[in-house]
mmCIF file of C-alpha atoms in Angstrom:
data_model
loop_
_atom_site.group_PDB
_atom_site.id
_atom_site.type_symbol
_atom_site.label_atom_id
_atom_site.label_comp_id
_atom_site.label_asym_id
_atom_site.label_seq_id
_atom_site.Cartn_x
_atom_site.Cartn_y
_atom_site.Cartn_z
ATOM 1 C CA MET A 382 -6.633 24.271 3.615
ATOM 2 C CA ILE A 383 -3.455 23.298 1.735
ATOM 3 C CA THR A 384 -1.481 24.925 4.538
ATOM 4 C CA GLY A 385 -3.159 22.894 7.320
ATOM 5 C CA ALA A 386 -0.741 21.752 10.044
ATOM 6 C CA TRP A 387 -1.784 18.117 9.512
ATOM 7 C CA LEU A 388 -0.554 18.358 5.930
ATOM 8 C CA GLN A 389 2.831 19.621 7.107
ATOM 9 C CA GLU A 390 3.288 16.593 9.339
ATOM 10 C CA ILE A 391 3.478 14.353 6.291
ATOM 11 C CA LYS A 392 6.946 13.712 4.926
ATOM 12 C CA TRP A 393 6.328 14.457 1.263
ATOM 13 C CA SER A 394 8.712 13.012 -1.323
ATOM 14 C CA SER A 395 11.102 15.288 -3.189
ATOM 15 C CA ASP A 396 8.382 15.405 -5.886
ATOM 16 C CA GLY A 397 5.856 16.587 -3.298
ATOM 17 C CA LEU A 398 3.956 13.291 -3.276
ATOM 18 C CA VAL A 399 2.895 10.654 -0.779
ATOM 19 C CA PRO A 400 1.912 7.036 -1.591
ATOM 20 C CA VAL A 401 -1.647 6.083 -0.719
ATOM 21 C CA ILE A 402 -2.976 2.577 -0.082
ATOM 22 C CA VAL A 403 -6.722 2.473 -0.695
ATOM 23 C CA GLN A 404 -8.756 -0.096 1.178
ATOM 24 C CA GLU A 405 -12.479 -0.935 1.116
ATOM 25 C CA ALA A 406 -13.752 0.044 4.561
ATOM 26 C CA ASP A 407 -15.966 -2.982 5.266
ATOM 27 C CA SER A 408 -14.172 -5.915 3.655
ATOM 28 C CA ARG A 409 -10.692 -4.426 4.119
ATOM 29 C CA GLN A 410 -9.881 -5.512 0.567
ATOM 30 C CA VAL A 411 -6.937 -3.475 -0.701
ATOM 31 C CA LEU A 412 -8.356 -1.863 -3.831
ATOM 32 C CA MET A 413 -5.505 0.092 -5.339
ATOM 33 C CA PHE A 414 -2.361 2.103 -4.774
ATOM 34 C CA ALA A 415 -1.891 5.683 -5.937
ATOM 35 C CA TRP A 416 -0.216 8.992 -5.117
ATOM 36 C CA MET A 417 -1.386 12.323 -3.757
ATOM 37 C CA ASN A 418 0.160 15.746 -3.608
ATOM 38 C CA ARG A 419 -0.879 18.309 -0.968
ATOM 39 C CA GLU A 420 -3.707 19.630 -3.097
ATOM 40 C CA ALA A 421 -5.102 16.167 -3.860
ATOM 41 C CA LEU A 422 -5.090 15.246 -0.179
ATOM 42 C CA ALA A 423 -6.662 18.543 0.888
ATOM 43 C CA LEU A 424 -9.359 18.125 -1.802
ATOM 44 C CA THR A 425 -9.994 14.518 -0.735
ATOM 45 C CA GLN A 426 -10.545 15.701 2.806
ATOM 46 C CA ASP A 427 -12.667 18.715 1.786
ATOM 47 C CA GLU A 428 -14.821 16.967 -0.828
ATOM 48 C CA GLY A 429 -15.112 13.602 0.916
ATOM 49 C CA TYR A 430 -14.151 11.669 -2.214
ATOM 50 C CA ALA A 431 -10.722 10.427 -3.339
ATOM 51 C CA VAL A 432 -8.626 12.794 -5.428
ATOM 52 C CA PHE A 433 -5.189 11.588 -6.528
ATOM 53 C CA TRP A 434 -2.240 12.996 -8.394
ATOM 54 C CA SER A 435 -1.697 11.223 -11.712
ATOM 55 C CA ARG A 436 2.058 10.888 -12.182
ATOM 56 C CA SER A 437 1.675 9.891 -15.842
ATOM 57 C CA ARG A 438 -0.730 12.695 -16.759
ATOM 58 C CA LYS A 439 0.799 15.141 -14.272
ATOM 59 C CA LYS A 440 -2.556 16.431 -13.124
ATOM 60 C CA LEU A 441 -5.137 16.001 -10.395
ATOM 61 C CA TRP A 442 -7.285 12.951 -10.903
ATOM 62 C CA ARG A 443 -10.712 12.806 -9.322
ATOM 63 C CA LYS A 444 -11.106 9.027 -9.045
ATOM 64 C CA GLY A 445 -14.262 7.984 -10.890
ATOM 65 C CA GLU A 446 -14.721 11.279 -12.747
ATOM 66 C CA GLN A 447 -15.186 9.339 -15.984
ATOM 67 C CA SER A 448 -16.332 5.905 -14.777
ATOM 68 C CA GLY A 449 -18.527 7.039 -11.910
ATOM 69 C CA HIS A 450 -16.567 4.685 -9.672
ATOM 70 C CA ARG A 451 -15.825 7.285 -7.039
ATOM 71 C CA GLN A 452 -14.388 6.453 -3.658
ATOM 72 C CA LYS A 453 -16.253 7.921 -0.697
ATOM 73 C CA LEU A 454 -13.825 8.763 2.057
ATOM 74 C CA VAL A 455 -14.258 6.934 5.358
ATOM 75 C CA GLU A 456 -10.933 7.400 7.117
ATOM 76 C CA ILE A 457 -7.329 8.449 6.525
ATOM 77 C CA ARG A 458 -4.417 6.977 8.465
ATOM 78 C CA LEU A 459 -0.728 7.967 8.550
ATOM 79 C CA ASP A 460 2.094 5.502 9.156
ATOM 80 C CA CYS A 461 4.904 5.536 11.726
ATOM 81 C CA ASP A 462 7.373 7.191 9.338
ATOM 82 C CA GLU A 463 4.808 9.815 8.284
ATOM 83 C CA ASP A 464 5.386 9.025 4.637
ATOM 84 C CA VAL A 465 2.577 6.620 3.663
ATOM 85 C CA LEU A 466 -1.209 7.027 3.869
ATOM 86 C CA LEU A 467 -3.829 4.311 4.306
ATOM 87 C CA MET A 468 -7.260 5.445 3.182
ATOM 88 C CA SER A 469 -10.482 3.562 3.866
ATOM 89 C CA VAL A 470 -13.282 4.188 1.386
ATOM 90 C CA LYS A 471 -16.644 2.998 0.175
ATOM 91 C CA GLN A 472 -16.090 1.997 -3.444
ATOM 92 C CA ILE A 473 -19.030 3.270 -5.510
ATOM 93 C CA GLY A 474 -20.103 0.684 -8.108
ATOM 94 C CA GLY A 475 -17.898 -1.980 -6.534
ATOM 95 C CA ILE A 476 -15.180 -1.527 -9.168
ATOM 96 C CA ALA A 477 -11.884 0.187 -8.355
ATOM 97 C CA CYS A 478 -9.678 -1.040 -11.200
ATOM 98 C CA HIS A 479 -9.613 0.410 -14.711
ATOM 99 C CA THR A 480 -9.683 -3.187 -16.006
ATOM 100 C CA GLY A 481 -13.246 -3.512 -14.685
ATOM 101 C CA ARG A 482 -12.292 -5.647 -11.706
ATOM 102 C CA GLN A 483 -13.166 -5.023 -8.075
ATOM 103 C CA HIS A 484 -9.550 -4.184 -7.312
ATOM 104 C CA CYS A 485 -6.150 -3.913 -8.975
ATOM 105 C CA PHE A 486 -4.440 -6.891 -7.323
ATOM 106 C CA TYR A 487 -5.952 -9.595 -9.508
ATOM 107 C CA ARG A 488 -2.752 -11.505 -10.304
ATOM 108 C CA LYS A 489 -1.516 -14.070 -7.804
ATOM 109 C CA LEU A 490 1.911 -15.686 -7.821
ATOM 110 C CA GLN A 491 1.281 -19.387 -8.193
ATOM 111 C CA GLY A 492 3.740 -22.045 -9.361
ATOM 112 C CA GLY A 493 6.192 -19.374 -10.502
ATOM 113 C CA LYS A 494 3.618 -17.548 -12.616
ATOM 114 C CA TRP A 495 1.278 -14.594 -12.215
ATOM 115 C CA ILE A 496 -2.211 -16.062 -12.536
ATOM 116 C CA GLU A 497 -5.332 -13.921 -12.968
ATOM 117 C CA VAL A 498 -7.699 -14.867 -10.170
ATOM 118 C CA GLU A 499 -10.299 -12.083 -10.167
ATOM 119 C CA SER A 500 -13.124 -11.675 -12.671
ATOM 120 C CA VAL A 501 -13.819 -8.663 -14.839
ATOM 121 C CA LEU A 502 -17.132 -7.357 -13.488
ATOM 122 C CA LYS A 503 -17.709 -4.861 -16.283
ATOM 123 C CA ASP A 504 -16.084 -4.446 -19.692
ATOM 124 C CA PRO A 505 -13.797 -1.379 -19.575
ATOM 125 C CA LYS A 506 -15.223 -0.326 -22.952
ATOM 126 C CA LEU A 507 -18.597 0.023 -21.273
ATOM 127 C CA ILE A 508 -17.064 1.807 -18.300
ATOM 128 C CA TYR A 509 -15.073 4.358 -20.275
ATOM 129 C CA GLY A 510 -16.157 4.202 -23.885
ATOM 130 C CA GLN A 511 -19.752 5.171 -23.953
ATOM 131 C CA LYS A 512 -21.473 8.276 -22.704
ATOM 132 C CA SER A 513 -25.214 8.492 -23.137
ATOM 133 C CA MET B 1248 15.931 -17.612 -9.090
ATOM 134 C CA ILE B 1249 16.584 -13.871 -9.506
ATOM 135 C CA THR B 1250 16.187 -14.368 -13.239
ATOM 136 C CA GLY B 1251 12.743 -16.000 -12.996
ATOM 137 C CA ALA B 1252 10.306 -14.872 -15.710
ATOM 138 C CA TRP B 1253 7.764 -13.818 -13.068
ATOM 139 C CA LEU B 1254 10.328 -11.333 -11.719
ATOM 140 C CA GLN B 1255 10.799 -9.844 -15.184
ATOM 141 C CA GLU B 1256 7.081 -9.146 -15.484
ATOM 142 C CA ILE B 1257 7.298 -6.610 -12.687
ATOM 143 C CA LYS B 1258 7.926 -3.011 -13.736
ATOM 144 C CA TRP B 1259 10.777 -2.179 -11.409
ATOM 145 C CA SER B 1260 11.474 1.485 -10.637
ATOM 146 C CA SER B 1261 14.588 3.163 -12.032
ATOM 147 C CA ASP B 1262 16.179 2.250 -8.666
ATOM 148 C CA GLY B 1263 15.283 -1.410 -9.221
ATOM 149 C CA LEU B 1264 12.597 -1.402 -6.533
ATOM 150 C CA VAL B 1265 8.903 -2.183 -6.222
ATOM 151 C CA PRO B 1266 6.571 -0.944 -3.438
ATOM 152 C CA VAL B 1267 5.011 -3.656 -1.285
ATOM 153 C CA ILE B 1268 1.820 -3.401 0.755
ATOM 154 C CA VAL B 1269 1.865 -5.961 3.572
ATOM 155 C CA GLN B 1270 -1.448 -7.234 4.866
ATOM 156 C CA GLU B 1271 -2.333 -9.693 7.645
ATOM 157 C CA ALA B 1272 -3.869 -12.677 5.856
ATOM 158 C CA ASP B 1273 -6.794 -13.345 8.200
ATOM 159 C CA SER B 1274 -7.891 -9.918 9.416
ATOM 160 C CA ARG B 1275 -6.788 -8.126 6.223
ATOM 161 C CA GLN B 1276 -5.319 -5.392 8.426
ATOM 162 C CA VAL B 1277 -2.728 -3.459 6.422
ATOM 163 C CA LEU B 1278 0.394 -3.854 8.536
ATOM 164 C CA MET B 1279 3.077 -1.842 6.781
ATOM 165 C CA PHE B 1280 4.472 -0.583 3.515
ATOM 166 C CA ALA B 1281 8.009 -1.285 2.311
ATOM 167 C CA TRP B 1282 10.152 -1.844 -0.771
ATOM 168 C CA MET B 1283 11.765 -4.861 -2.389
ATOM 169 C CA ASN B 1284 14.426 -5.277 -5.031
ATOM 170 C CA ARG B 1285 14.637 -8.422 -7.174
ATOM 171 C CA GLU B 1286 16.812 -10.215 -4.658
ATOM 172 C CA ALA B 1287 14.522 -9.397 -1.720
ATOM 173 C CA LEU B 1288 11.484 -10.654 -3.613
ATOM 174 C CA ALA B 1289 13.229 -13.833 -4.779
ATOM 175 C CA LEU B 1290 14.408 -14.493 -1.205
ATOM 176 C CA THR B 1291 10.924 -13.862 0.173
ATOM 177 C CA GLN B 1292 9.544 -16.417 -2.215
ATOM 178 C CA ASP B 1293 12.358 -18.931 -1.609
ATOM 179 C CA GLU B 1294 12.520 -18.616 2.185
ATOM 180 C CA GLY B 1295 8.804 -18.120 2.821
ATOM 181 C CA TYR B 1296 9.366 -15.090 5.041
ATOM 182 C CA ALA B 1297 9.373 -11.391 4.137
ATOM 183 C CA VAL B 1298 12.667 -9.887 3.033
ATOM 184 C CA PHE B 1299 12.693 -6.206 2.087
ATOM 185 C CA TRP B 1300 15.175 -3.690 0.744
ATOM 186 C CA SER B 1301 15.948 -0.980 3.272
ATOM 187 C CA ARG B 1302 16.250 2.263 1.347
ATOM 188 C CA SER B 1303 17.785 4.078 4.332
ATOM 189 C CA ARG B 1304 20.355 1.388 5.160
ATOM 190 C CA LYS B 1305 20.768 0.355 1.520
ATOM 191 C CA LYS B 1306 20.770 -3.334 2.334
ATOM 192 C CA LEU B 1307 18.536 -6.368 2.454
ATOM 193 C CA TRP B 1308 16.364 -6.436 5.527
ATOM 194 C CA ARG B 1309 15.007 -9.725 6.780
ATOM 195 C CA LYS B 1310 11.906 -8.466 8.571
ATOM 196 C CA GLY B 1311 12.045 -9.575 12.200
ATOM 197 C CA GLU B 1312 15.714 -10.581 12.133
ATOM 198 C CA GLN B 1313 16.245 -8.588 15.355
ATOM 199 C CA SER B 1314 12.769 -8.476 16.885
ATOM 200 C CA GLY B 1315 11.658 -11.993 15.981
ATOM 201 C CA HIS B 1316 8.561 -10.427 14.415
ATOM 202 C CA ARG B 1317 8.950 -12.231 11.123
ATOM 203 C CA GLN B 1318 6.249 -12.295 8.483
ATOM 204 C CA LYS B 1319 5.369 -15.723 7.146
ATOM 205 C CA LEU B 1320 4.438 -15.500 3.501
ATOM 206 C CA VAL B 1321 0.899 -16.503 2.543
ATOM 207 C CA GLU B 1322 0.390 -14.945 -0.877
ATOM 208 C CA ILE B 1323 1.840 -12.376 -3.276
ATOM 209 C CA ARG B 1324 -0.311 -10.367 -5.670
ATOM 210 C CA LEU B 1325 0.659 -8.012 -8.505
ATOM 211 C CA ASP B 1326 -1.423 -5.018 -9.564
ATOM 212 C CA CYS B 1327 -2.824 -4.036 -12.967
ATOM 213 C CA ASP B 1328 0.134 -1.793 -13.793
ATOM 214 C CA GLU B 1329 2.638 -4.453 -12.705
ATOM 215 C CA ASP B 1330 4.394 -1.998 -10.433
ATOM 216 C CA VAL B 1331 2.961 -2.636 -6.948
ATOM 217 C CA LEU B 1332 2.863 -5.829 -4.856
ATOM 218 C CA LEU B 1333 0.305 -6.823 -2.228
ATOM 219 C CA MET B 1334 1.653 -9.467 0.125
ATOM 220 C CA SER B 1335 -0.465 -11.410 2.624
ATOM 221 C CA VAL B 1336 1.382 -12.711 5.659
ATOM 222 C CA LYS B 1337 0.995 -14.236 9.092
ATOM 223 C CA GLN B 1338 2.578 -11.710 11.444
ATOM 224 C CA ILE B 1339 4.642 -13.598 14.023
ATOM 225 C CA GLY B 1340 4.239 -12.071 17.495
ATOM 226 C CA GLY B 1341 1.340 -9.906 16.342
ATOM 227 C CA ILE B 1342 3.566 -6.820 16.056
ATOM 228 C CA ALA B 1343 4.594 -5.421 12.664
ATOM 229 C CA CYS B 1344 5.614 -1.866 13.614
ATOM 230 C CA HIS B 1345 8.963 -0.867 15.091
ATOM 231 C CA THR B 1346 7.011 1.282 17.588
ATOM 232 C CA GLY B 1347 5.684 -1.915 19.185
ATOM 233 C CA ARG B 1348 2.213 -1.592 17.691
ATOM 234 C CA GLN B 1349 0.318 -4.210 15.690
ATOM 235 C CA HIS B 1350 0.730 -2.138 12.529
ATOM 236 C CA CYS B 1351 2.242 1.112 11.294
ATOM 237 C CA PHE B 1352 -0.978 2.994 10.536
ATOM 238 C CA TYR B 1353 -1.779 4.046 14.082
ATOM 239 C CA ARG B 1354 -2.520 7.721 13.418
ATOM 240 C CA LYS B 1355 -5.995 8.689 12.249
ATOM 241 C CA LEU B 1356 -6.984 12.056 10.821
ATOM 242 C CA GLN B 1357 -9.643 13.389 13.149
ATOM 243 C CA GLY B 1358 -10.761 17.014 13.518
ATOM 244 C CA GLY B 1359 -7.814 18.206 11.454
ATOM 245 C CA LYS B 1360 -5.230 16.392 13.570
ATOM 246 C CA TRP B 1361 -3.393 13.073 13.458
ATOM 247 C CA ILE B 1362 -4.574 11.197 16.548
ATOM 248 C CA GLU B 1363 -2.876 8.039 17.821
ATOM 249 C CA VAL B 1364 -5.549 5.358 18.003
ATOM 250 C CA GLU B 1365 -3.587 2.117 18.391
ATOM 251 C CA SER B 1366 -1.870 0.915 21.570
ATOM 252 C CA VAL B 1367 1.765 0.014 21.993
ATOM 253 C CA LEU B 1368 1.675 -3.738 22.651
ATOM 254 C CA LYS B 1369 5.338 -4.023 23.626
ATOM 255 C CA ASP B 1370 7.934 -1.406 24.537
ATOM 256 C CA PRO B 1371 10.380 -1.078 21.608
ATOM 257 C CA LYS B 1372 13.232 -1.108 24.152
ATOM 258 C CA LEU B 1373 12.197 -4.623 25.080
ATOM 259 C CA ILE B 1374 11.793 -5.603 21.446
ATOM 260 C CA TYR B 1375 15.148 -4.301 20.236
ATOM 261 C CA GLY B 1376 17.239 -3.430 23.254
ATOM 262 C CA GLN B 1377 17.832 -6.641 25.100
ATOM 263 C CA LYS B 1378 19.378 -9.862 23.987
ATOM 264 C CA SER B 1379 19.646 -12.664 26.530
#
């Protein structure tokens, strides 16, 4: 399915990537921002759960593979310039951020400073450190 | 203000840019995705209306300078990796997209095709073409 016509309509970057905004389907909270290559997007569509391309690790990244905090696909949208995706998901476990918060945008600009305004729901050590 | 400490905390790209997700404050609809450099972000904060960096035109872009569809700043958030911004705004005129739609994400992946699912609220010719 990596050759699907819908994949060709996306204007991929010179690195073969597209930015993806991930939003919680019900609350519309923006959870995170990541990147996909063709394979990640095709897998997301086929498997029904978010798969990204990790630019730092240079490999496919099945969101939640370690934490269990998978993102069940609800809908994928493409923007007017065909170079950005908006993906609605159901966030399993209610935690999207690797810091243990609901989402990644937990710092708010206030009085000229970035202030943390979202609570840690689960200690990252418990999310990633222990396997039983 | 371009030297403000809060600006230094952002991990700017090698091009000196940061991606910005723009969201309508009340409905939480994601309106568009754009880029800012330090000056654009400082101006956004100072002026209270969105200013972006146009990568195609290589210049500052005061959103709505031609259309009147300015974006009044409500809040700016920074993500866990300090390299993506989420900005909440009040969209003046209710139209964020240059196609005359409320937002840029008007194509939905459905049955293996991108289907347009949002109406044009105002003909772009009327938005951009006529000055009286």
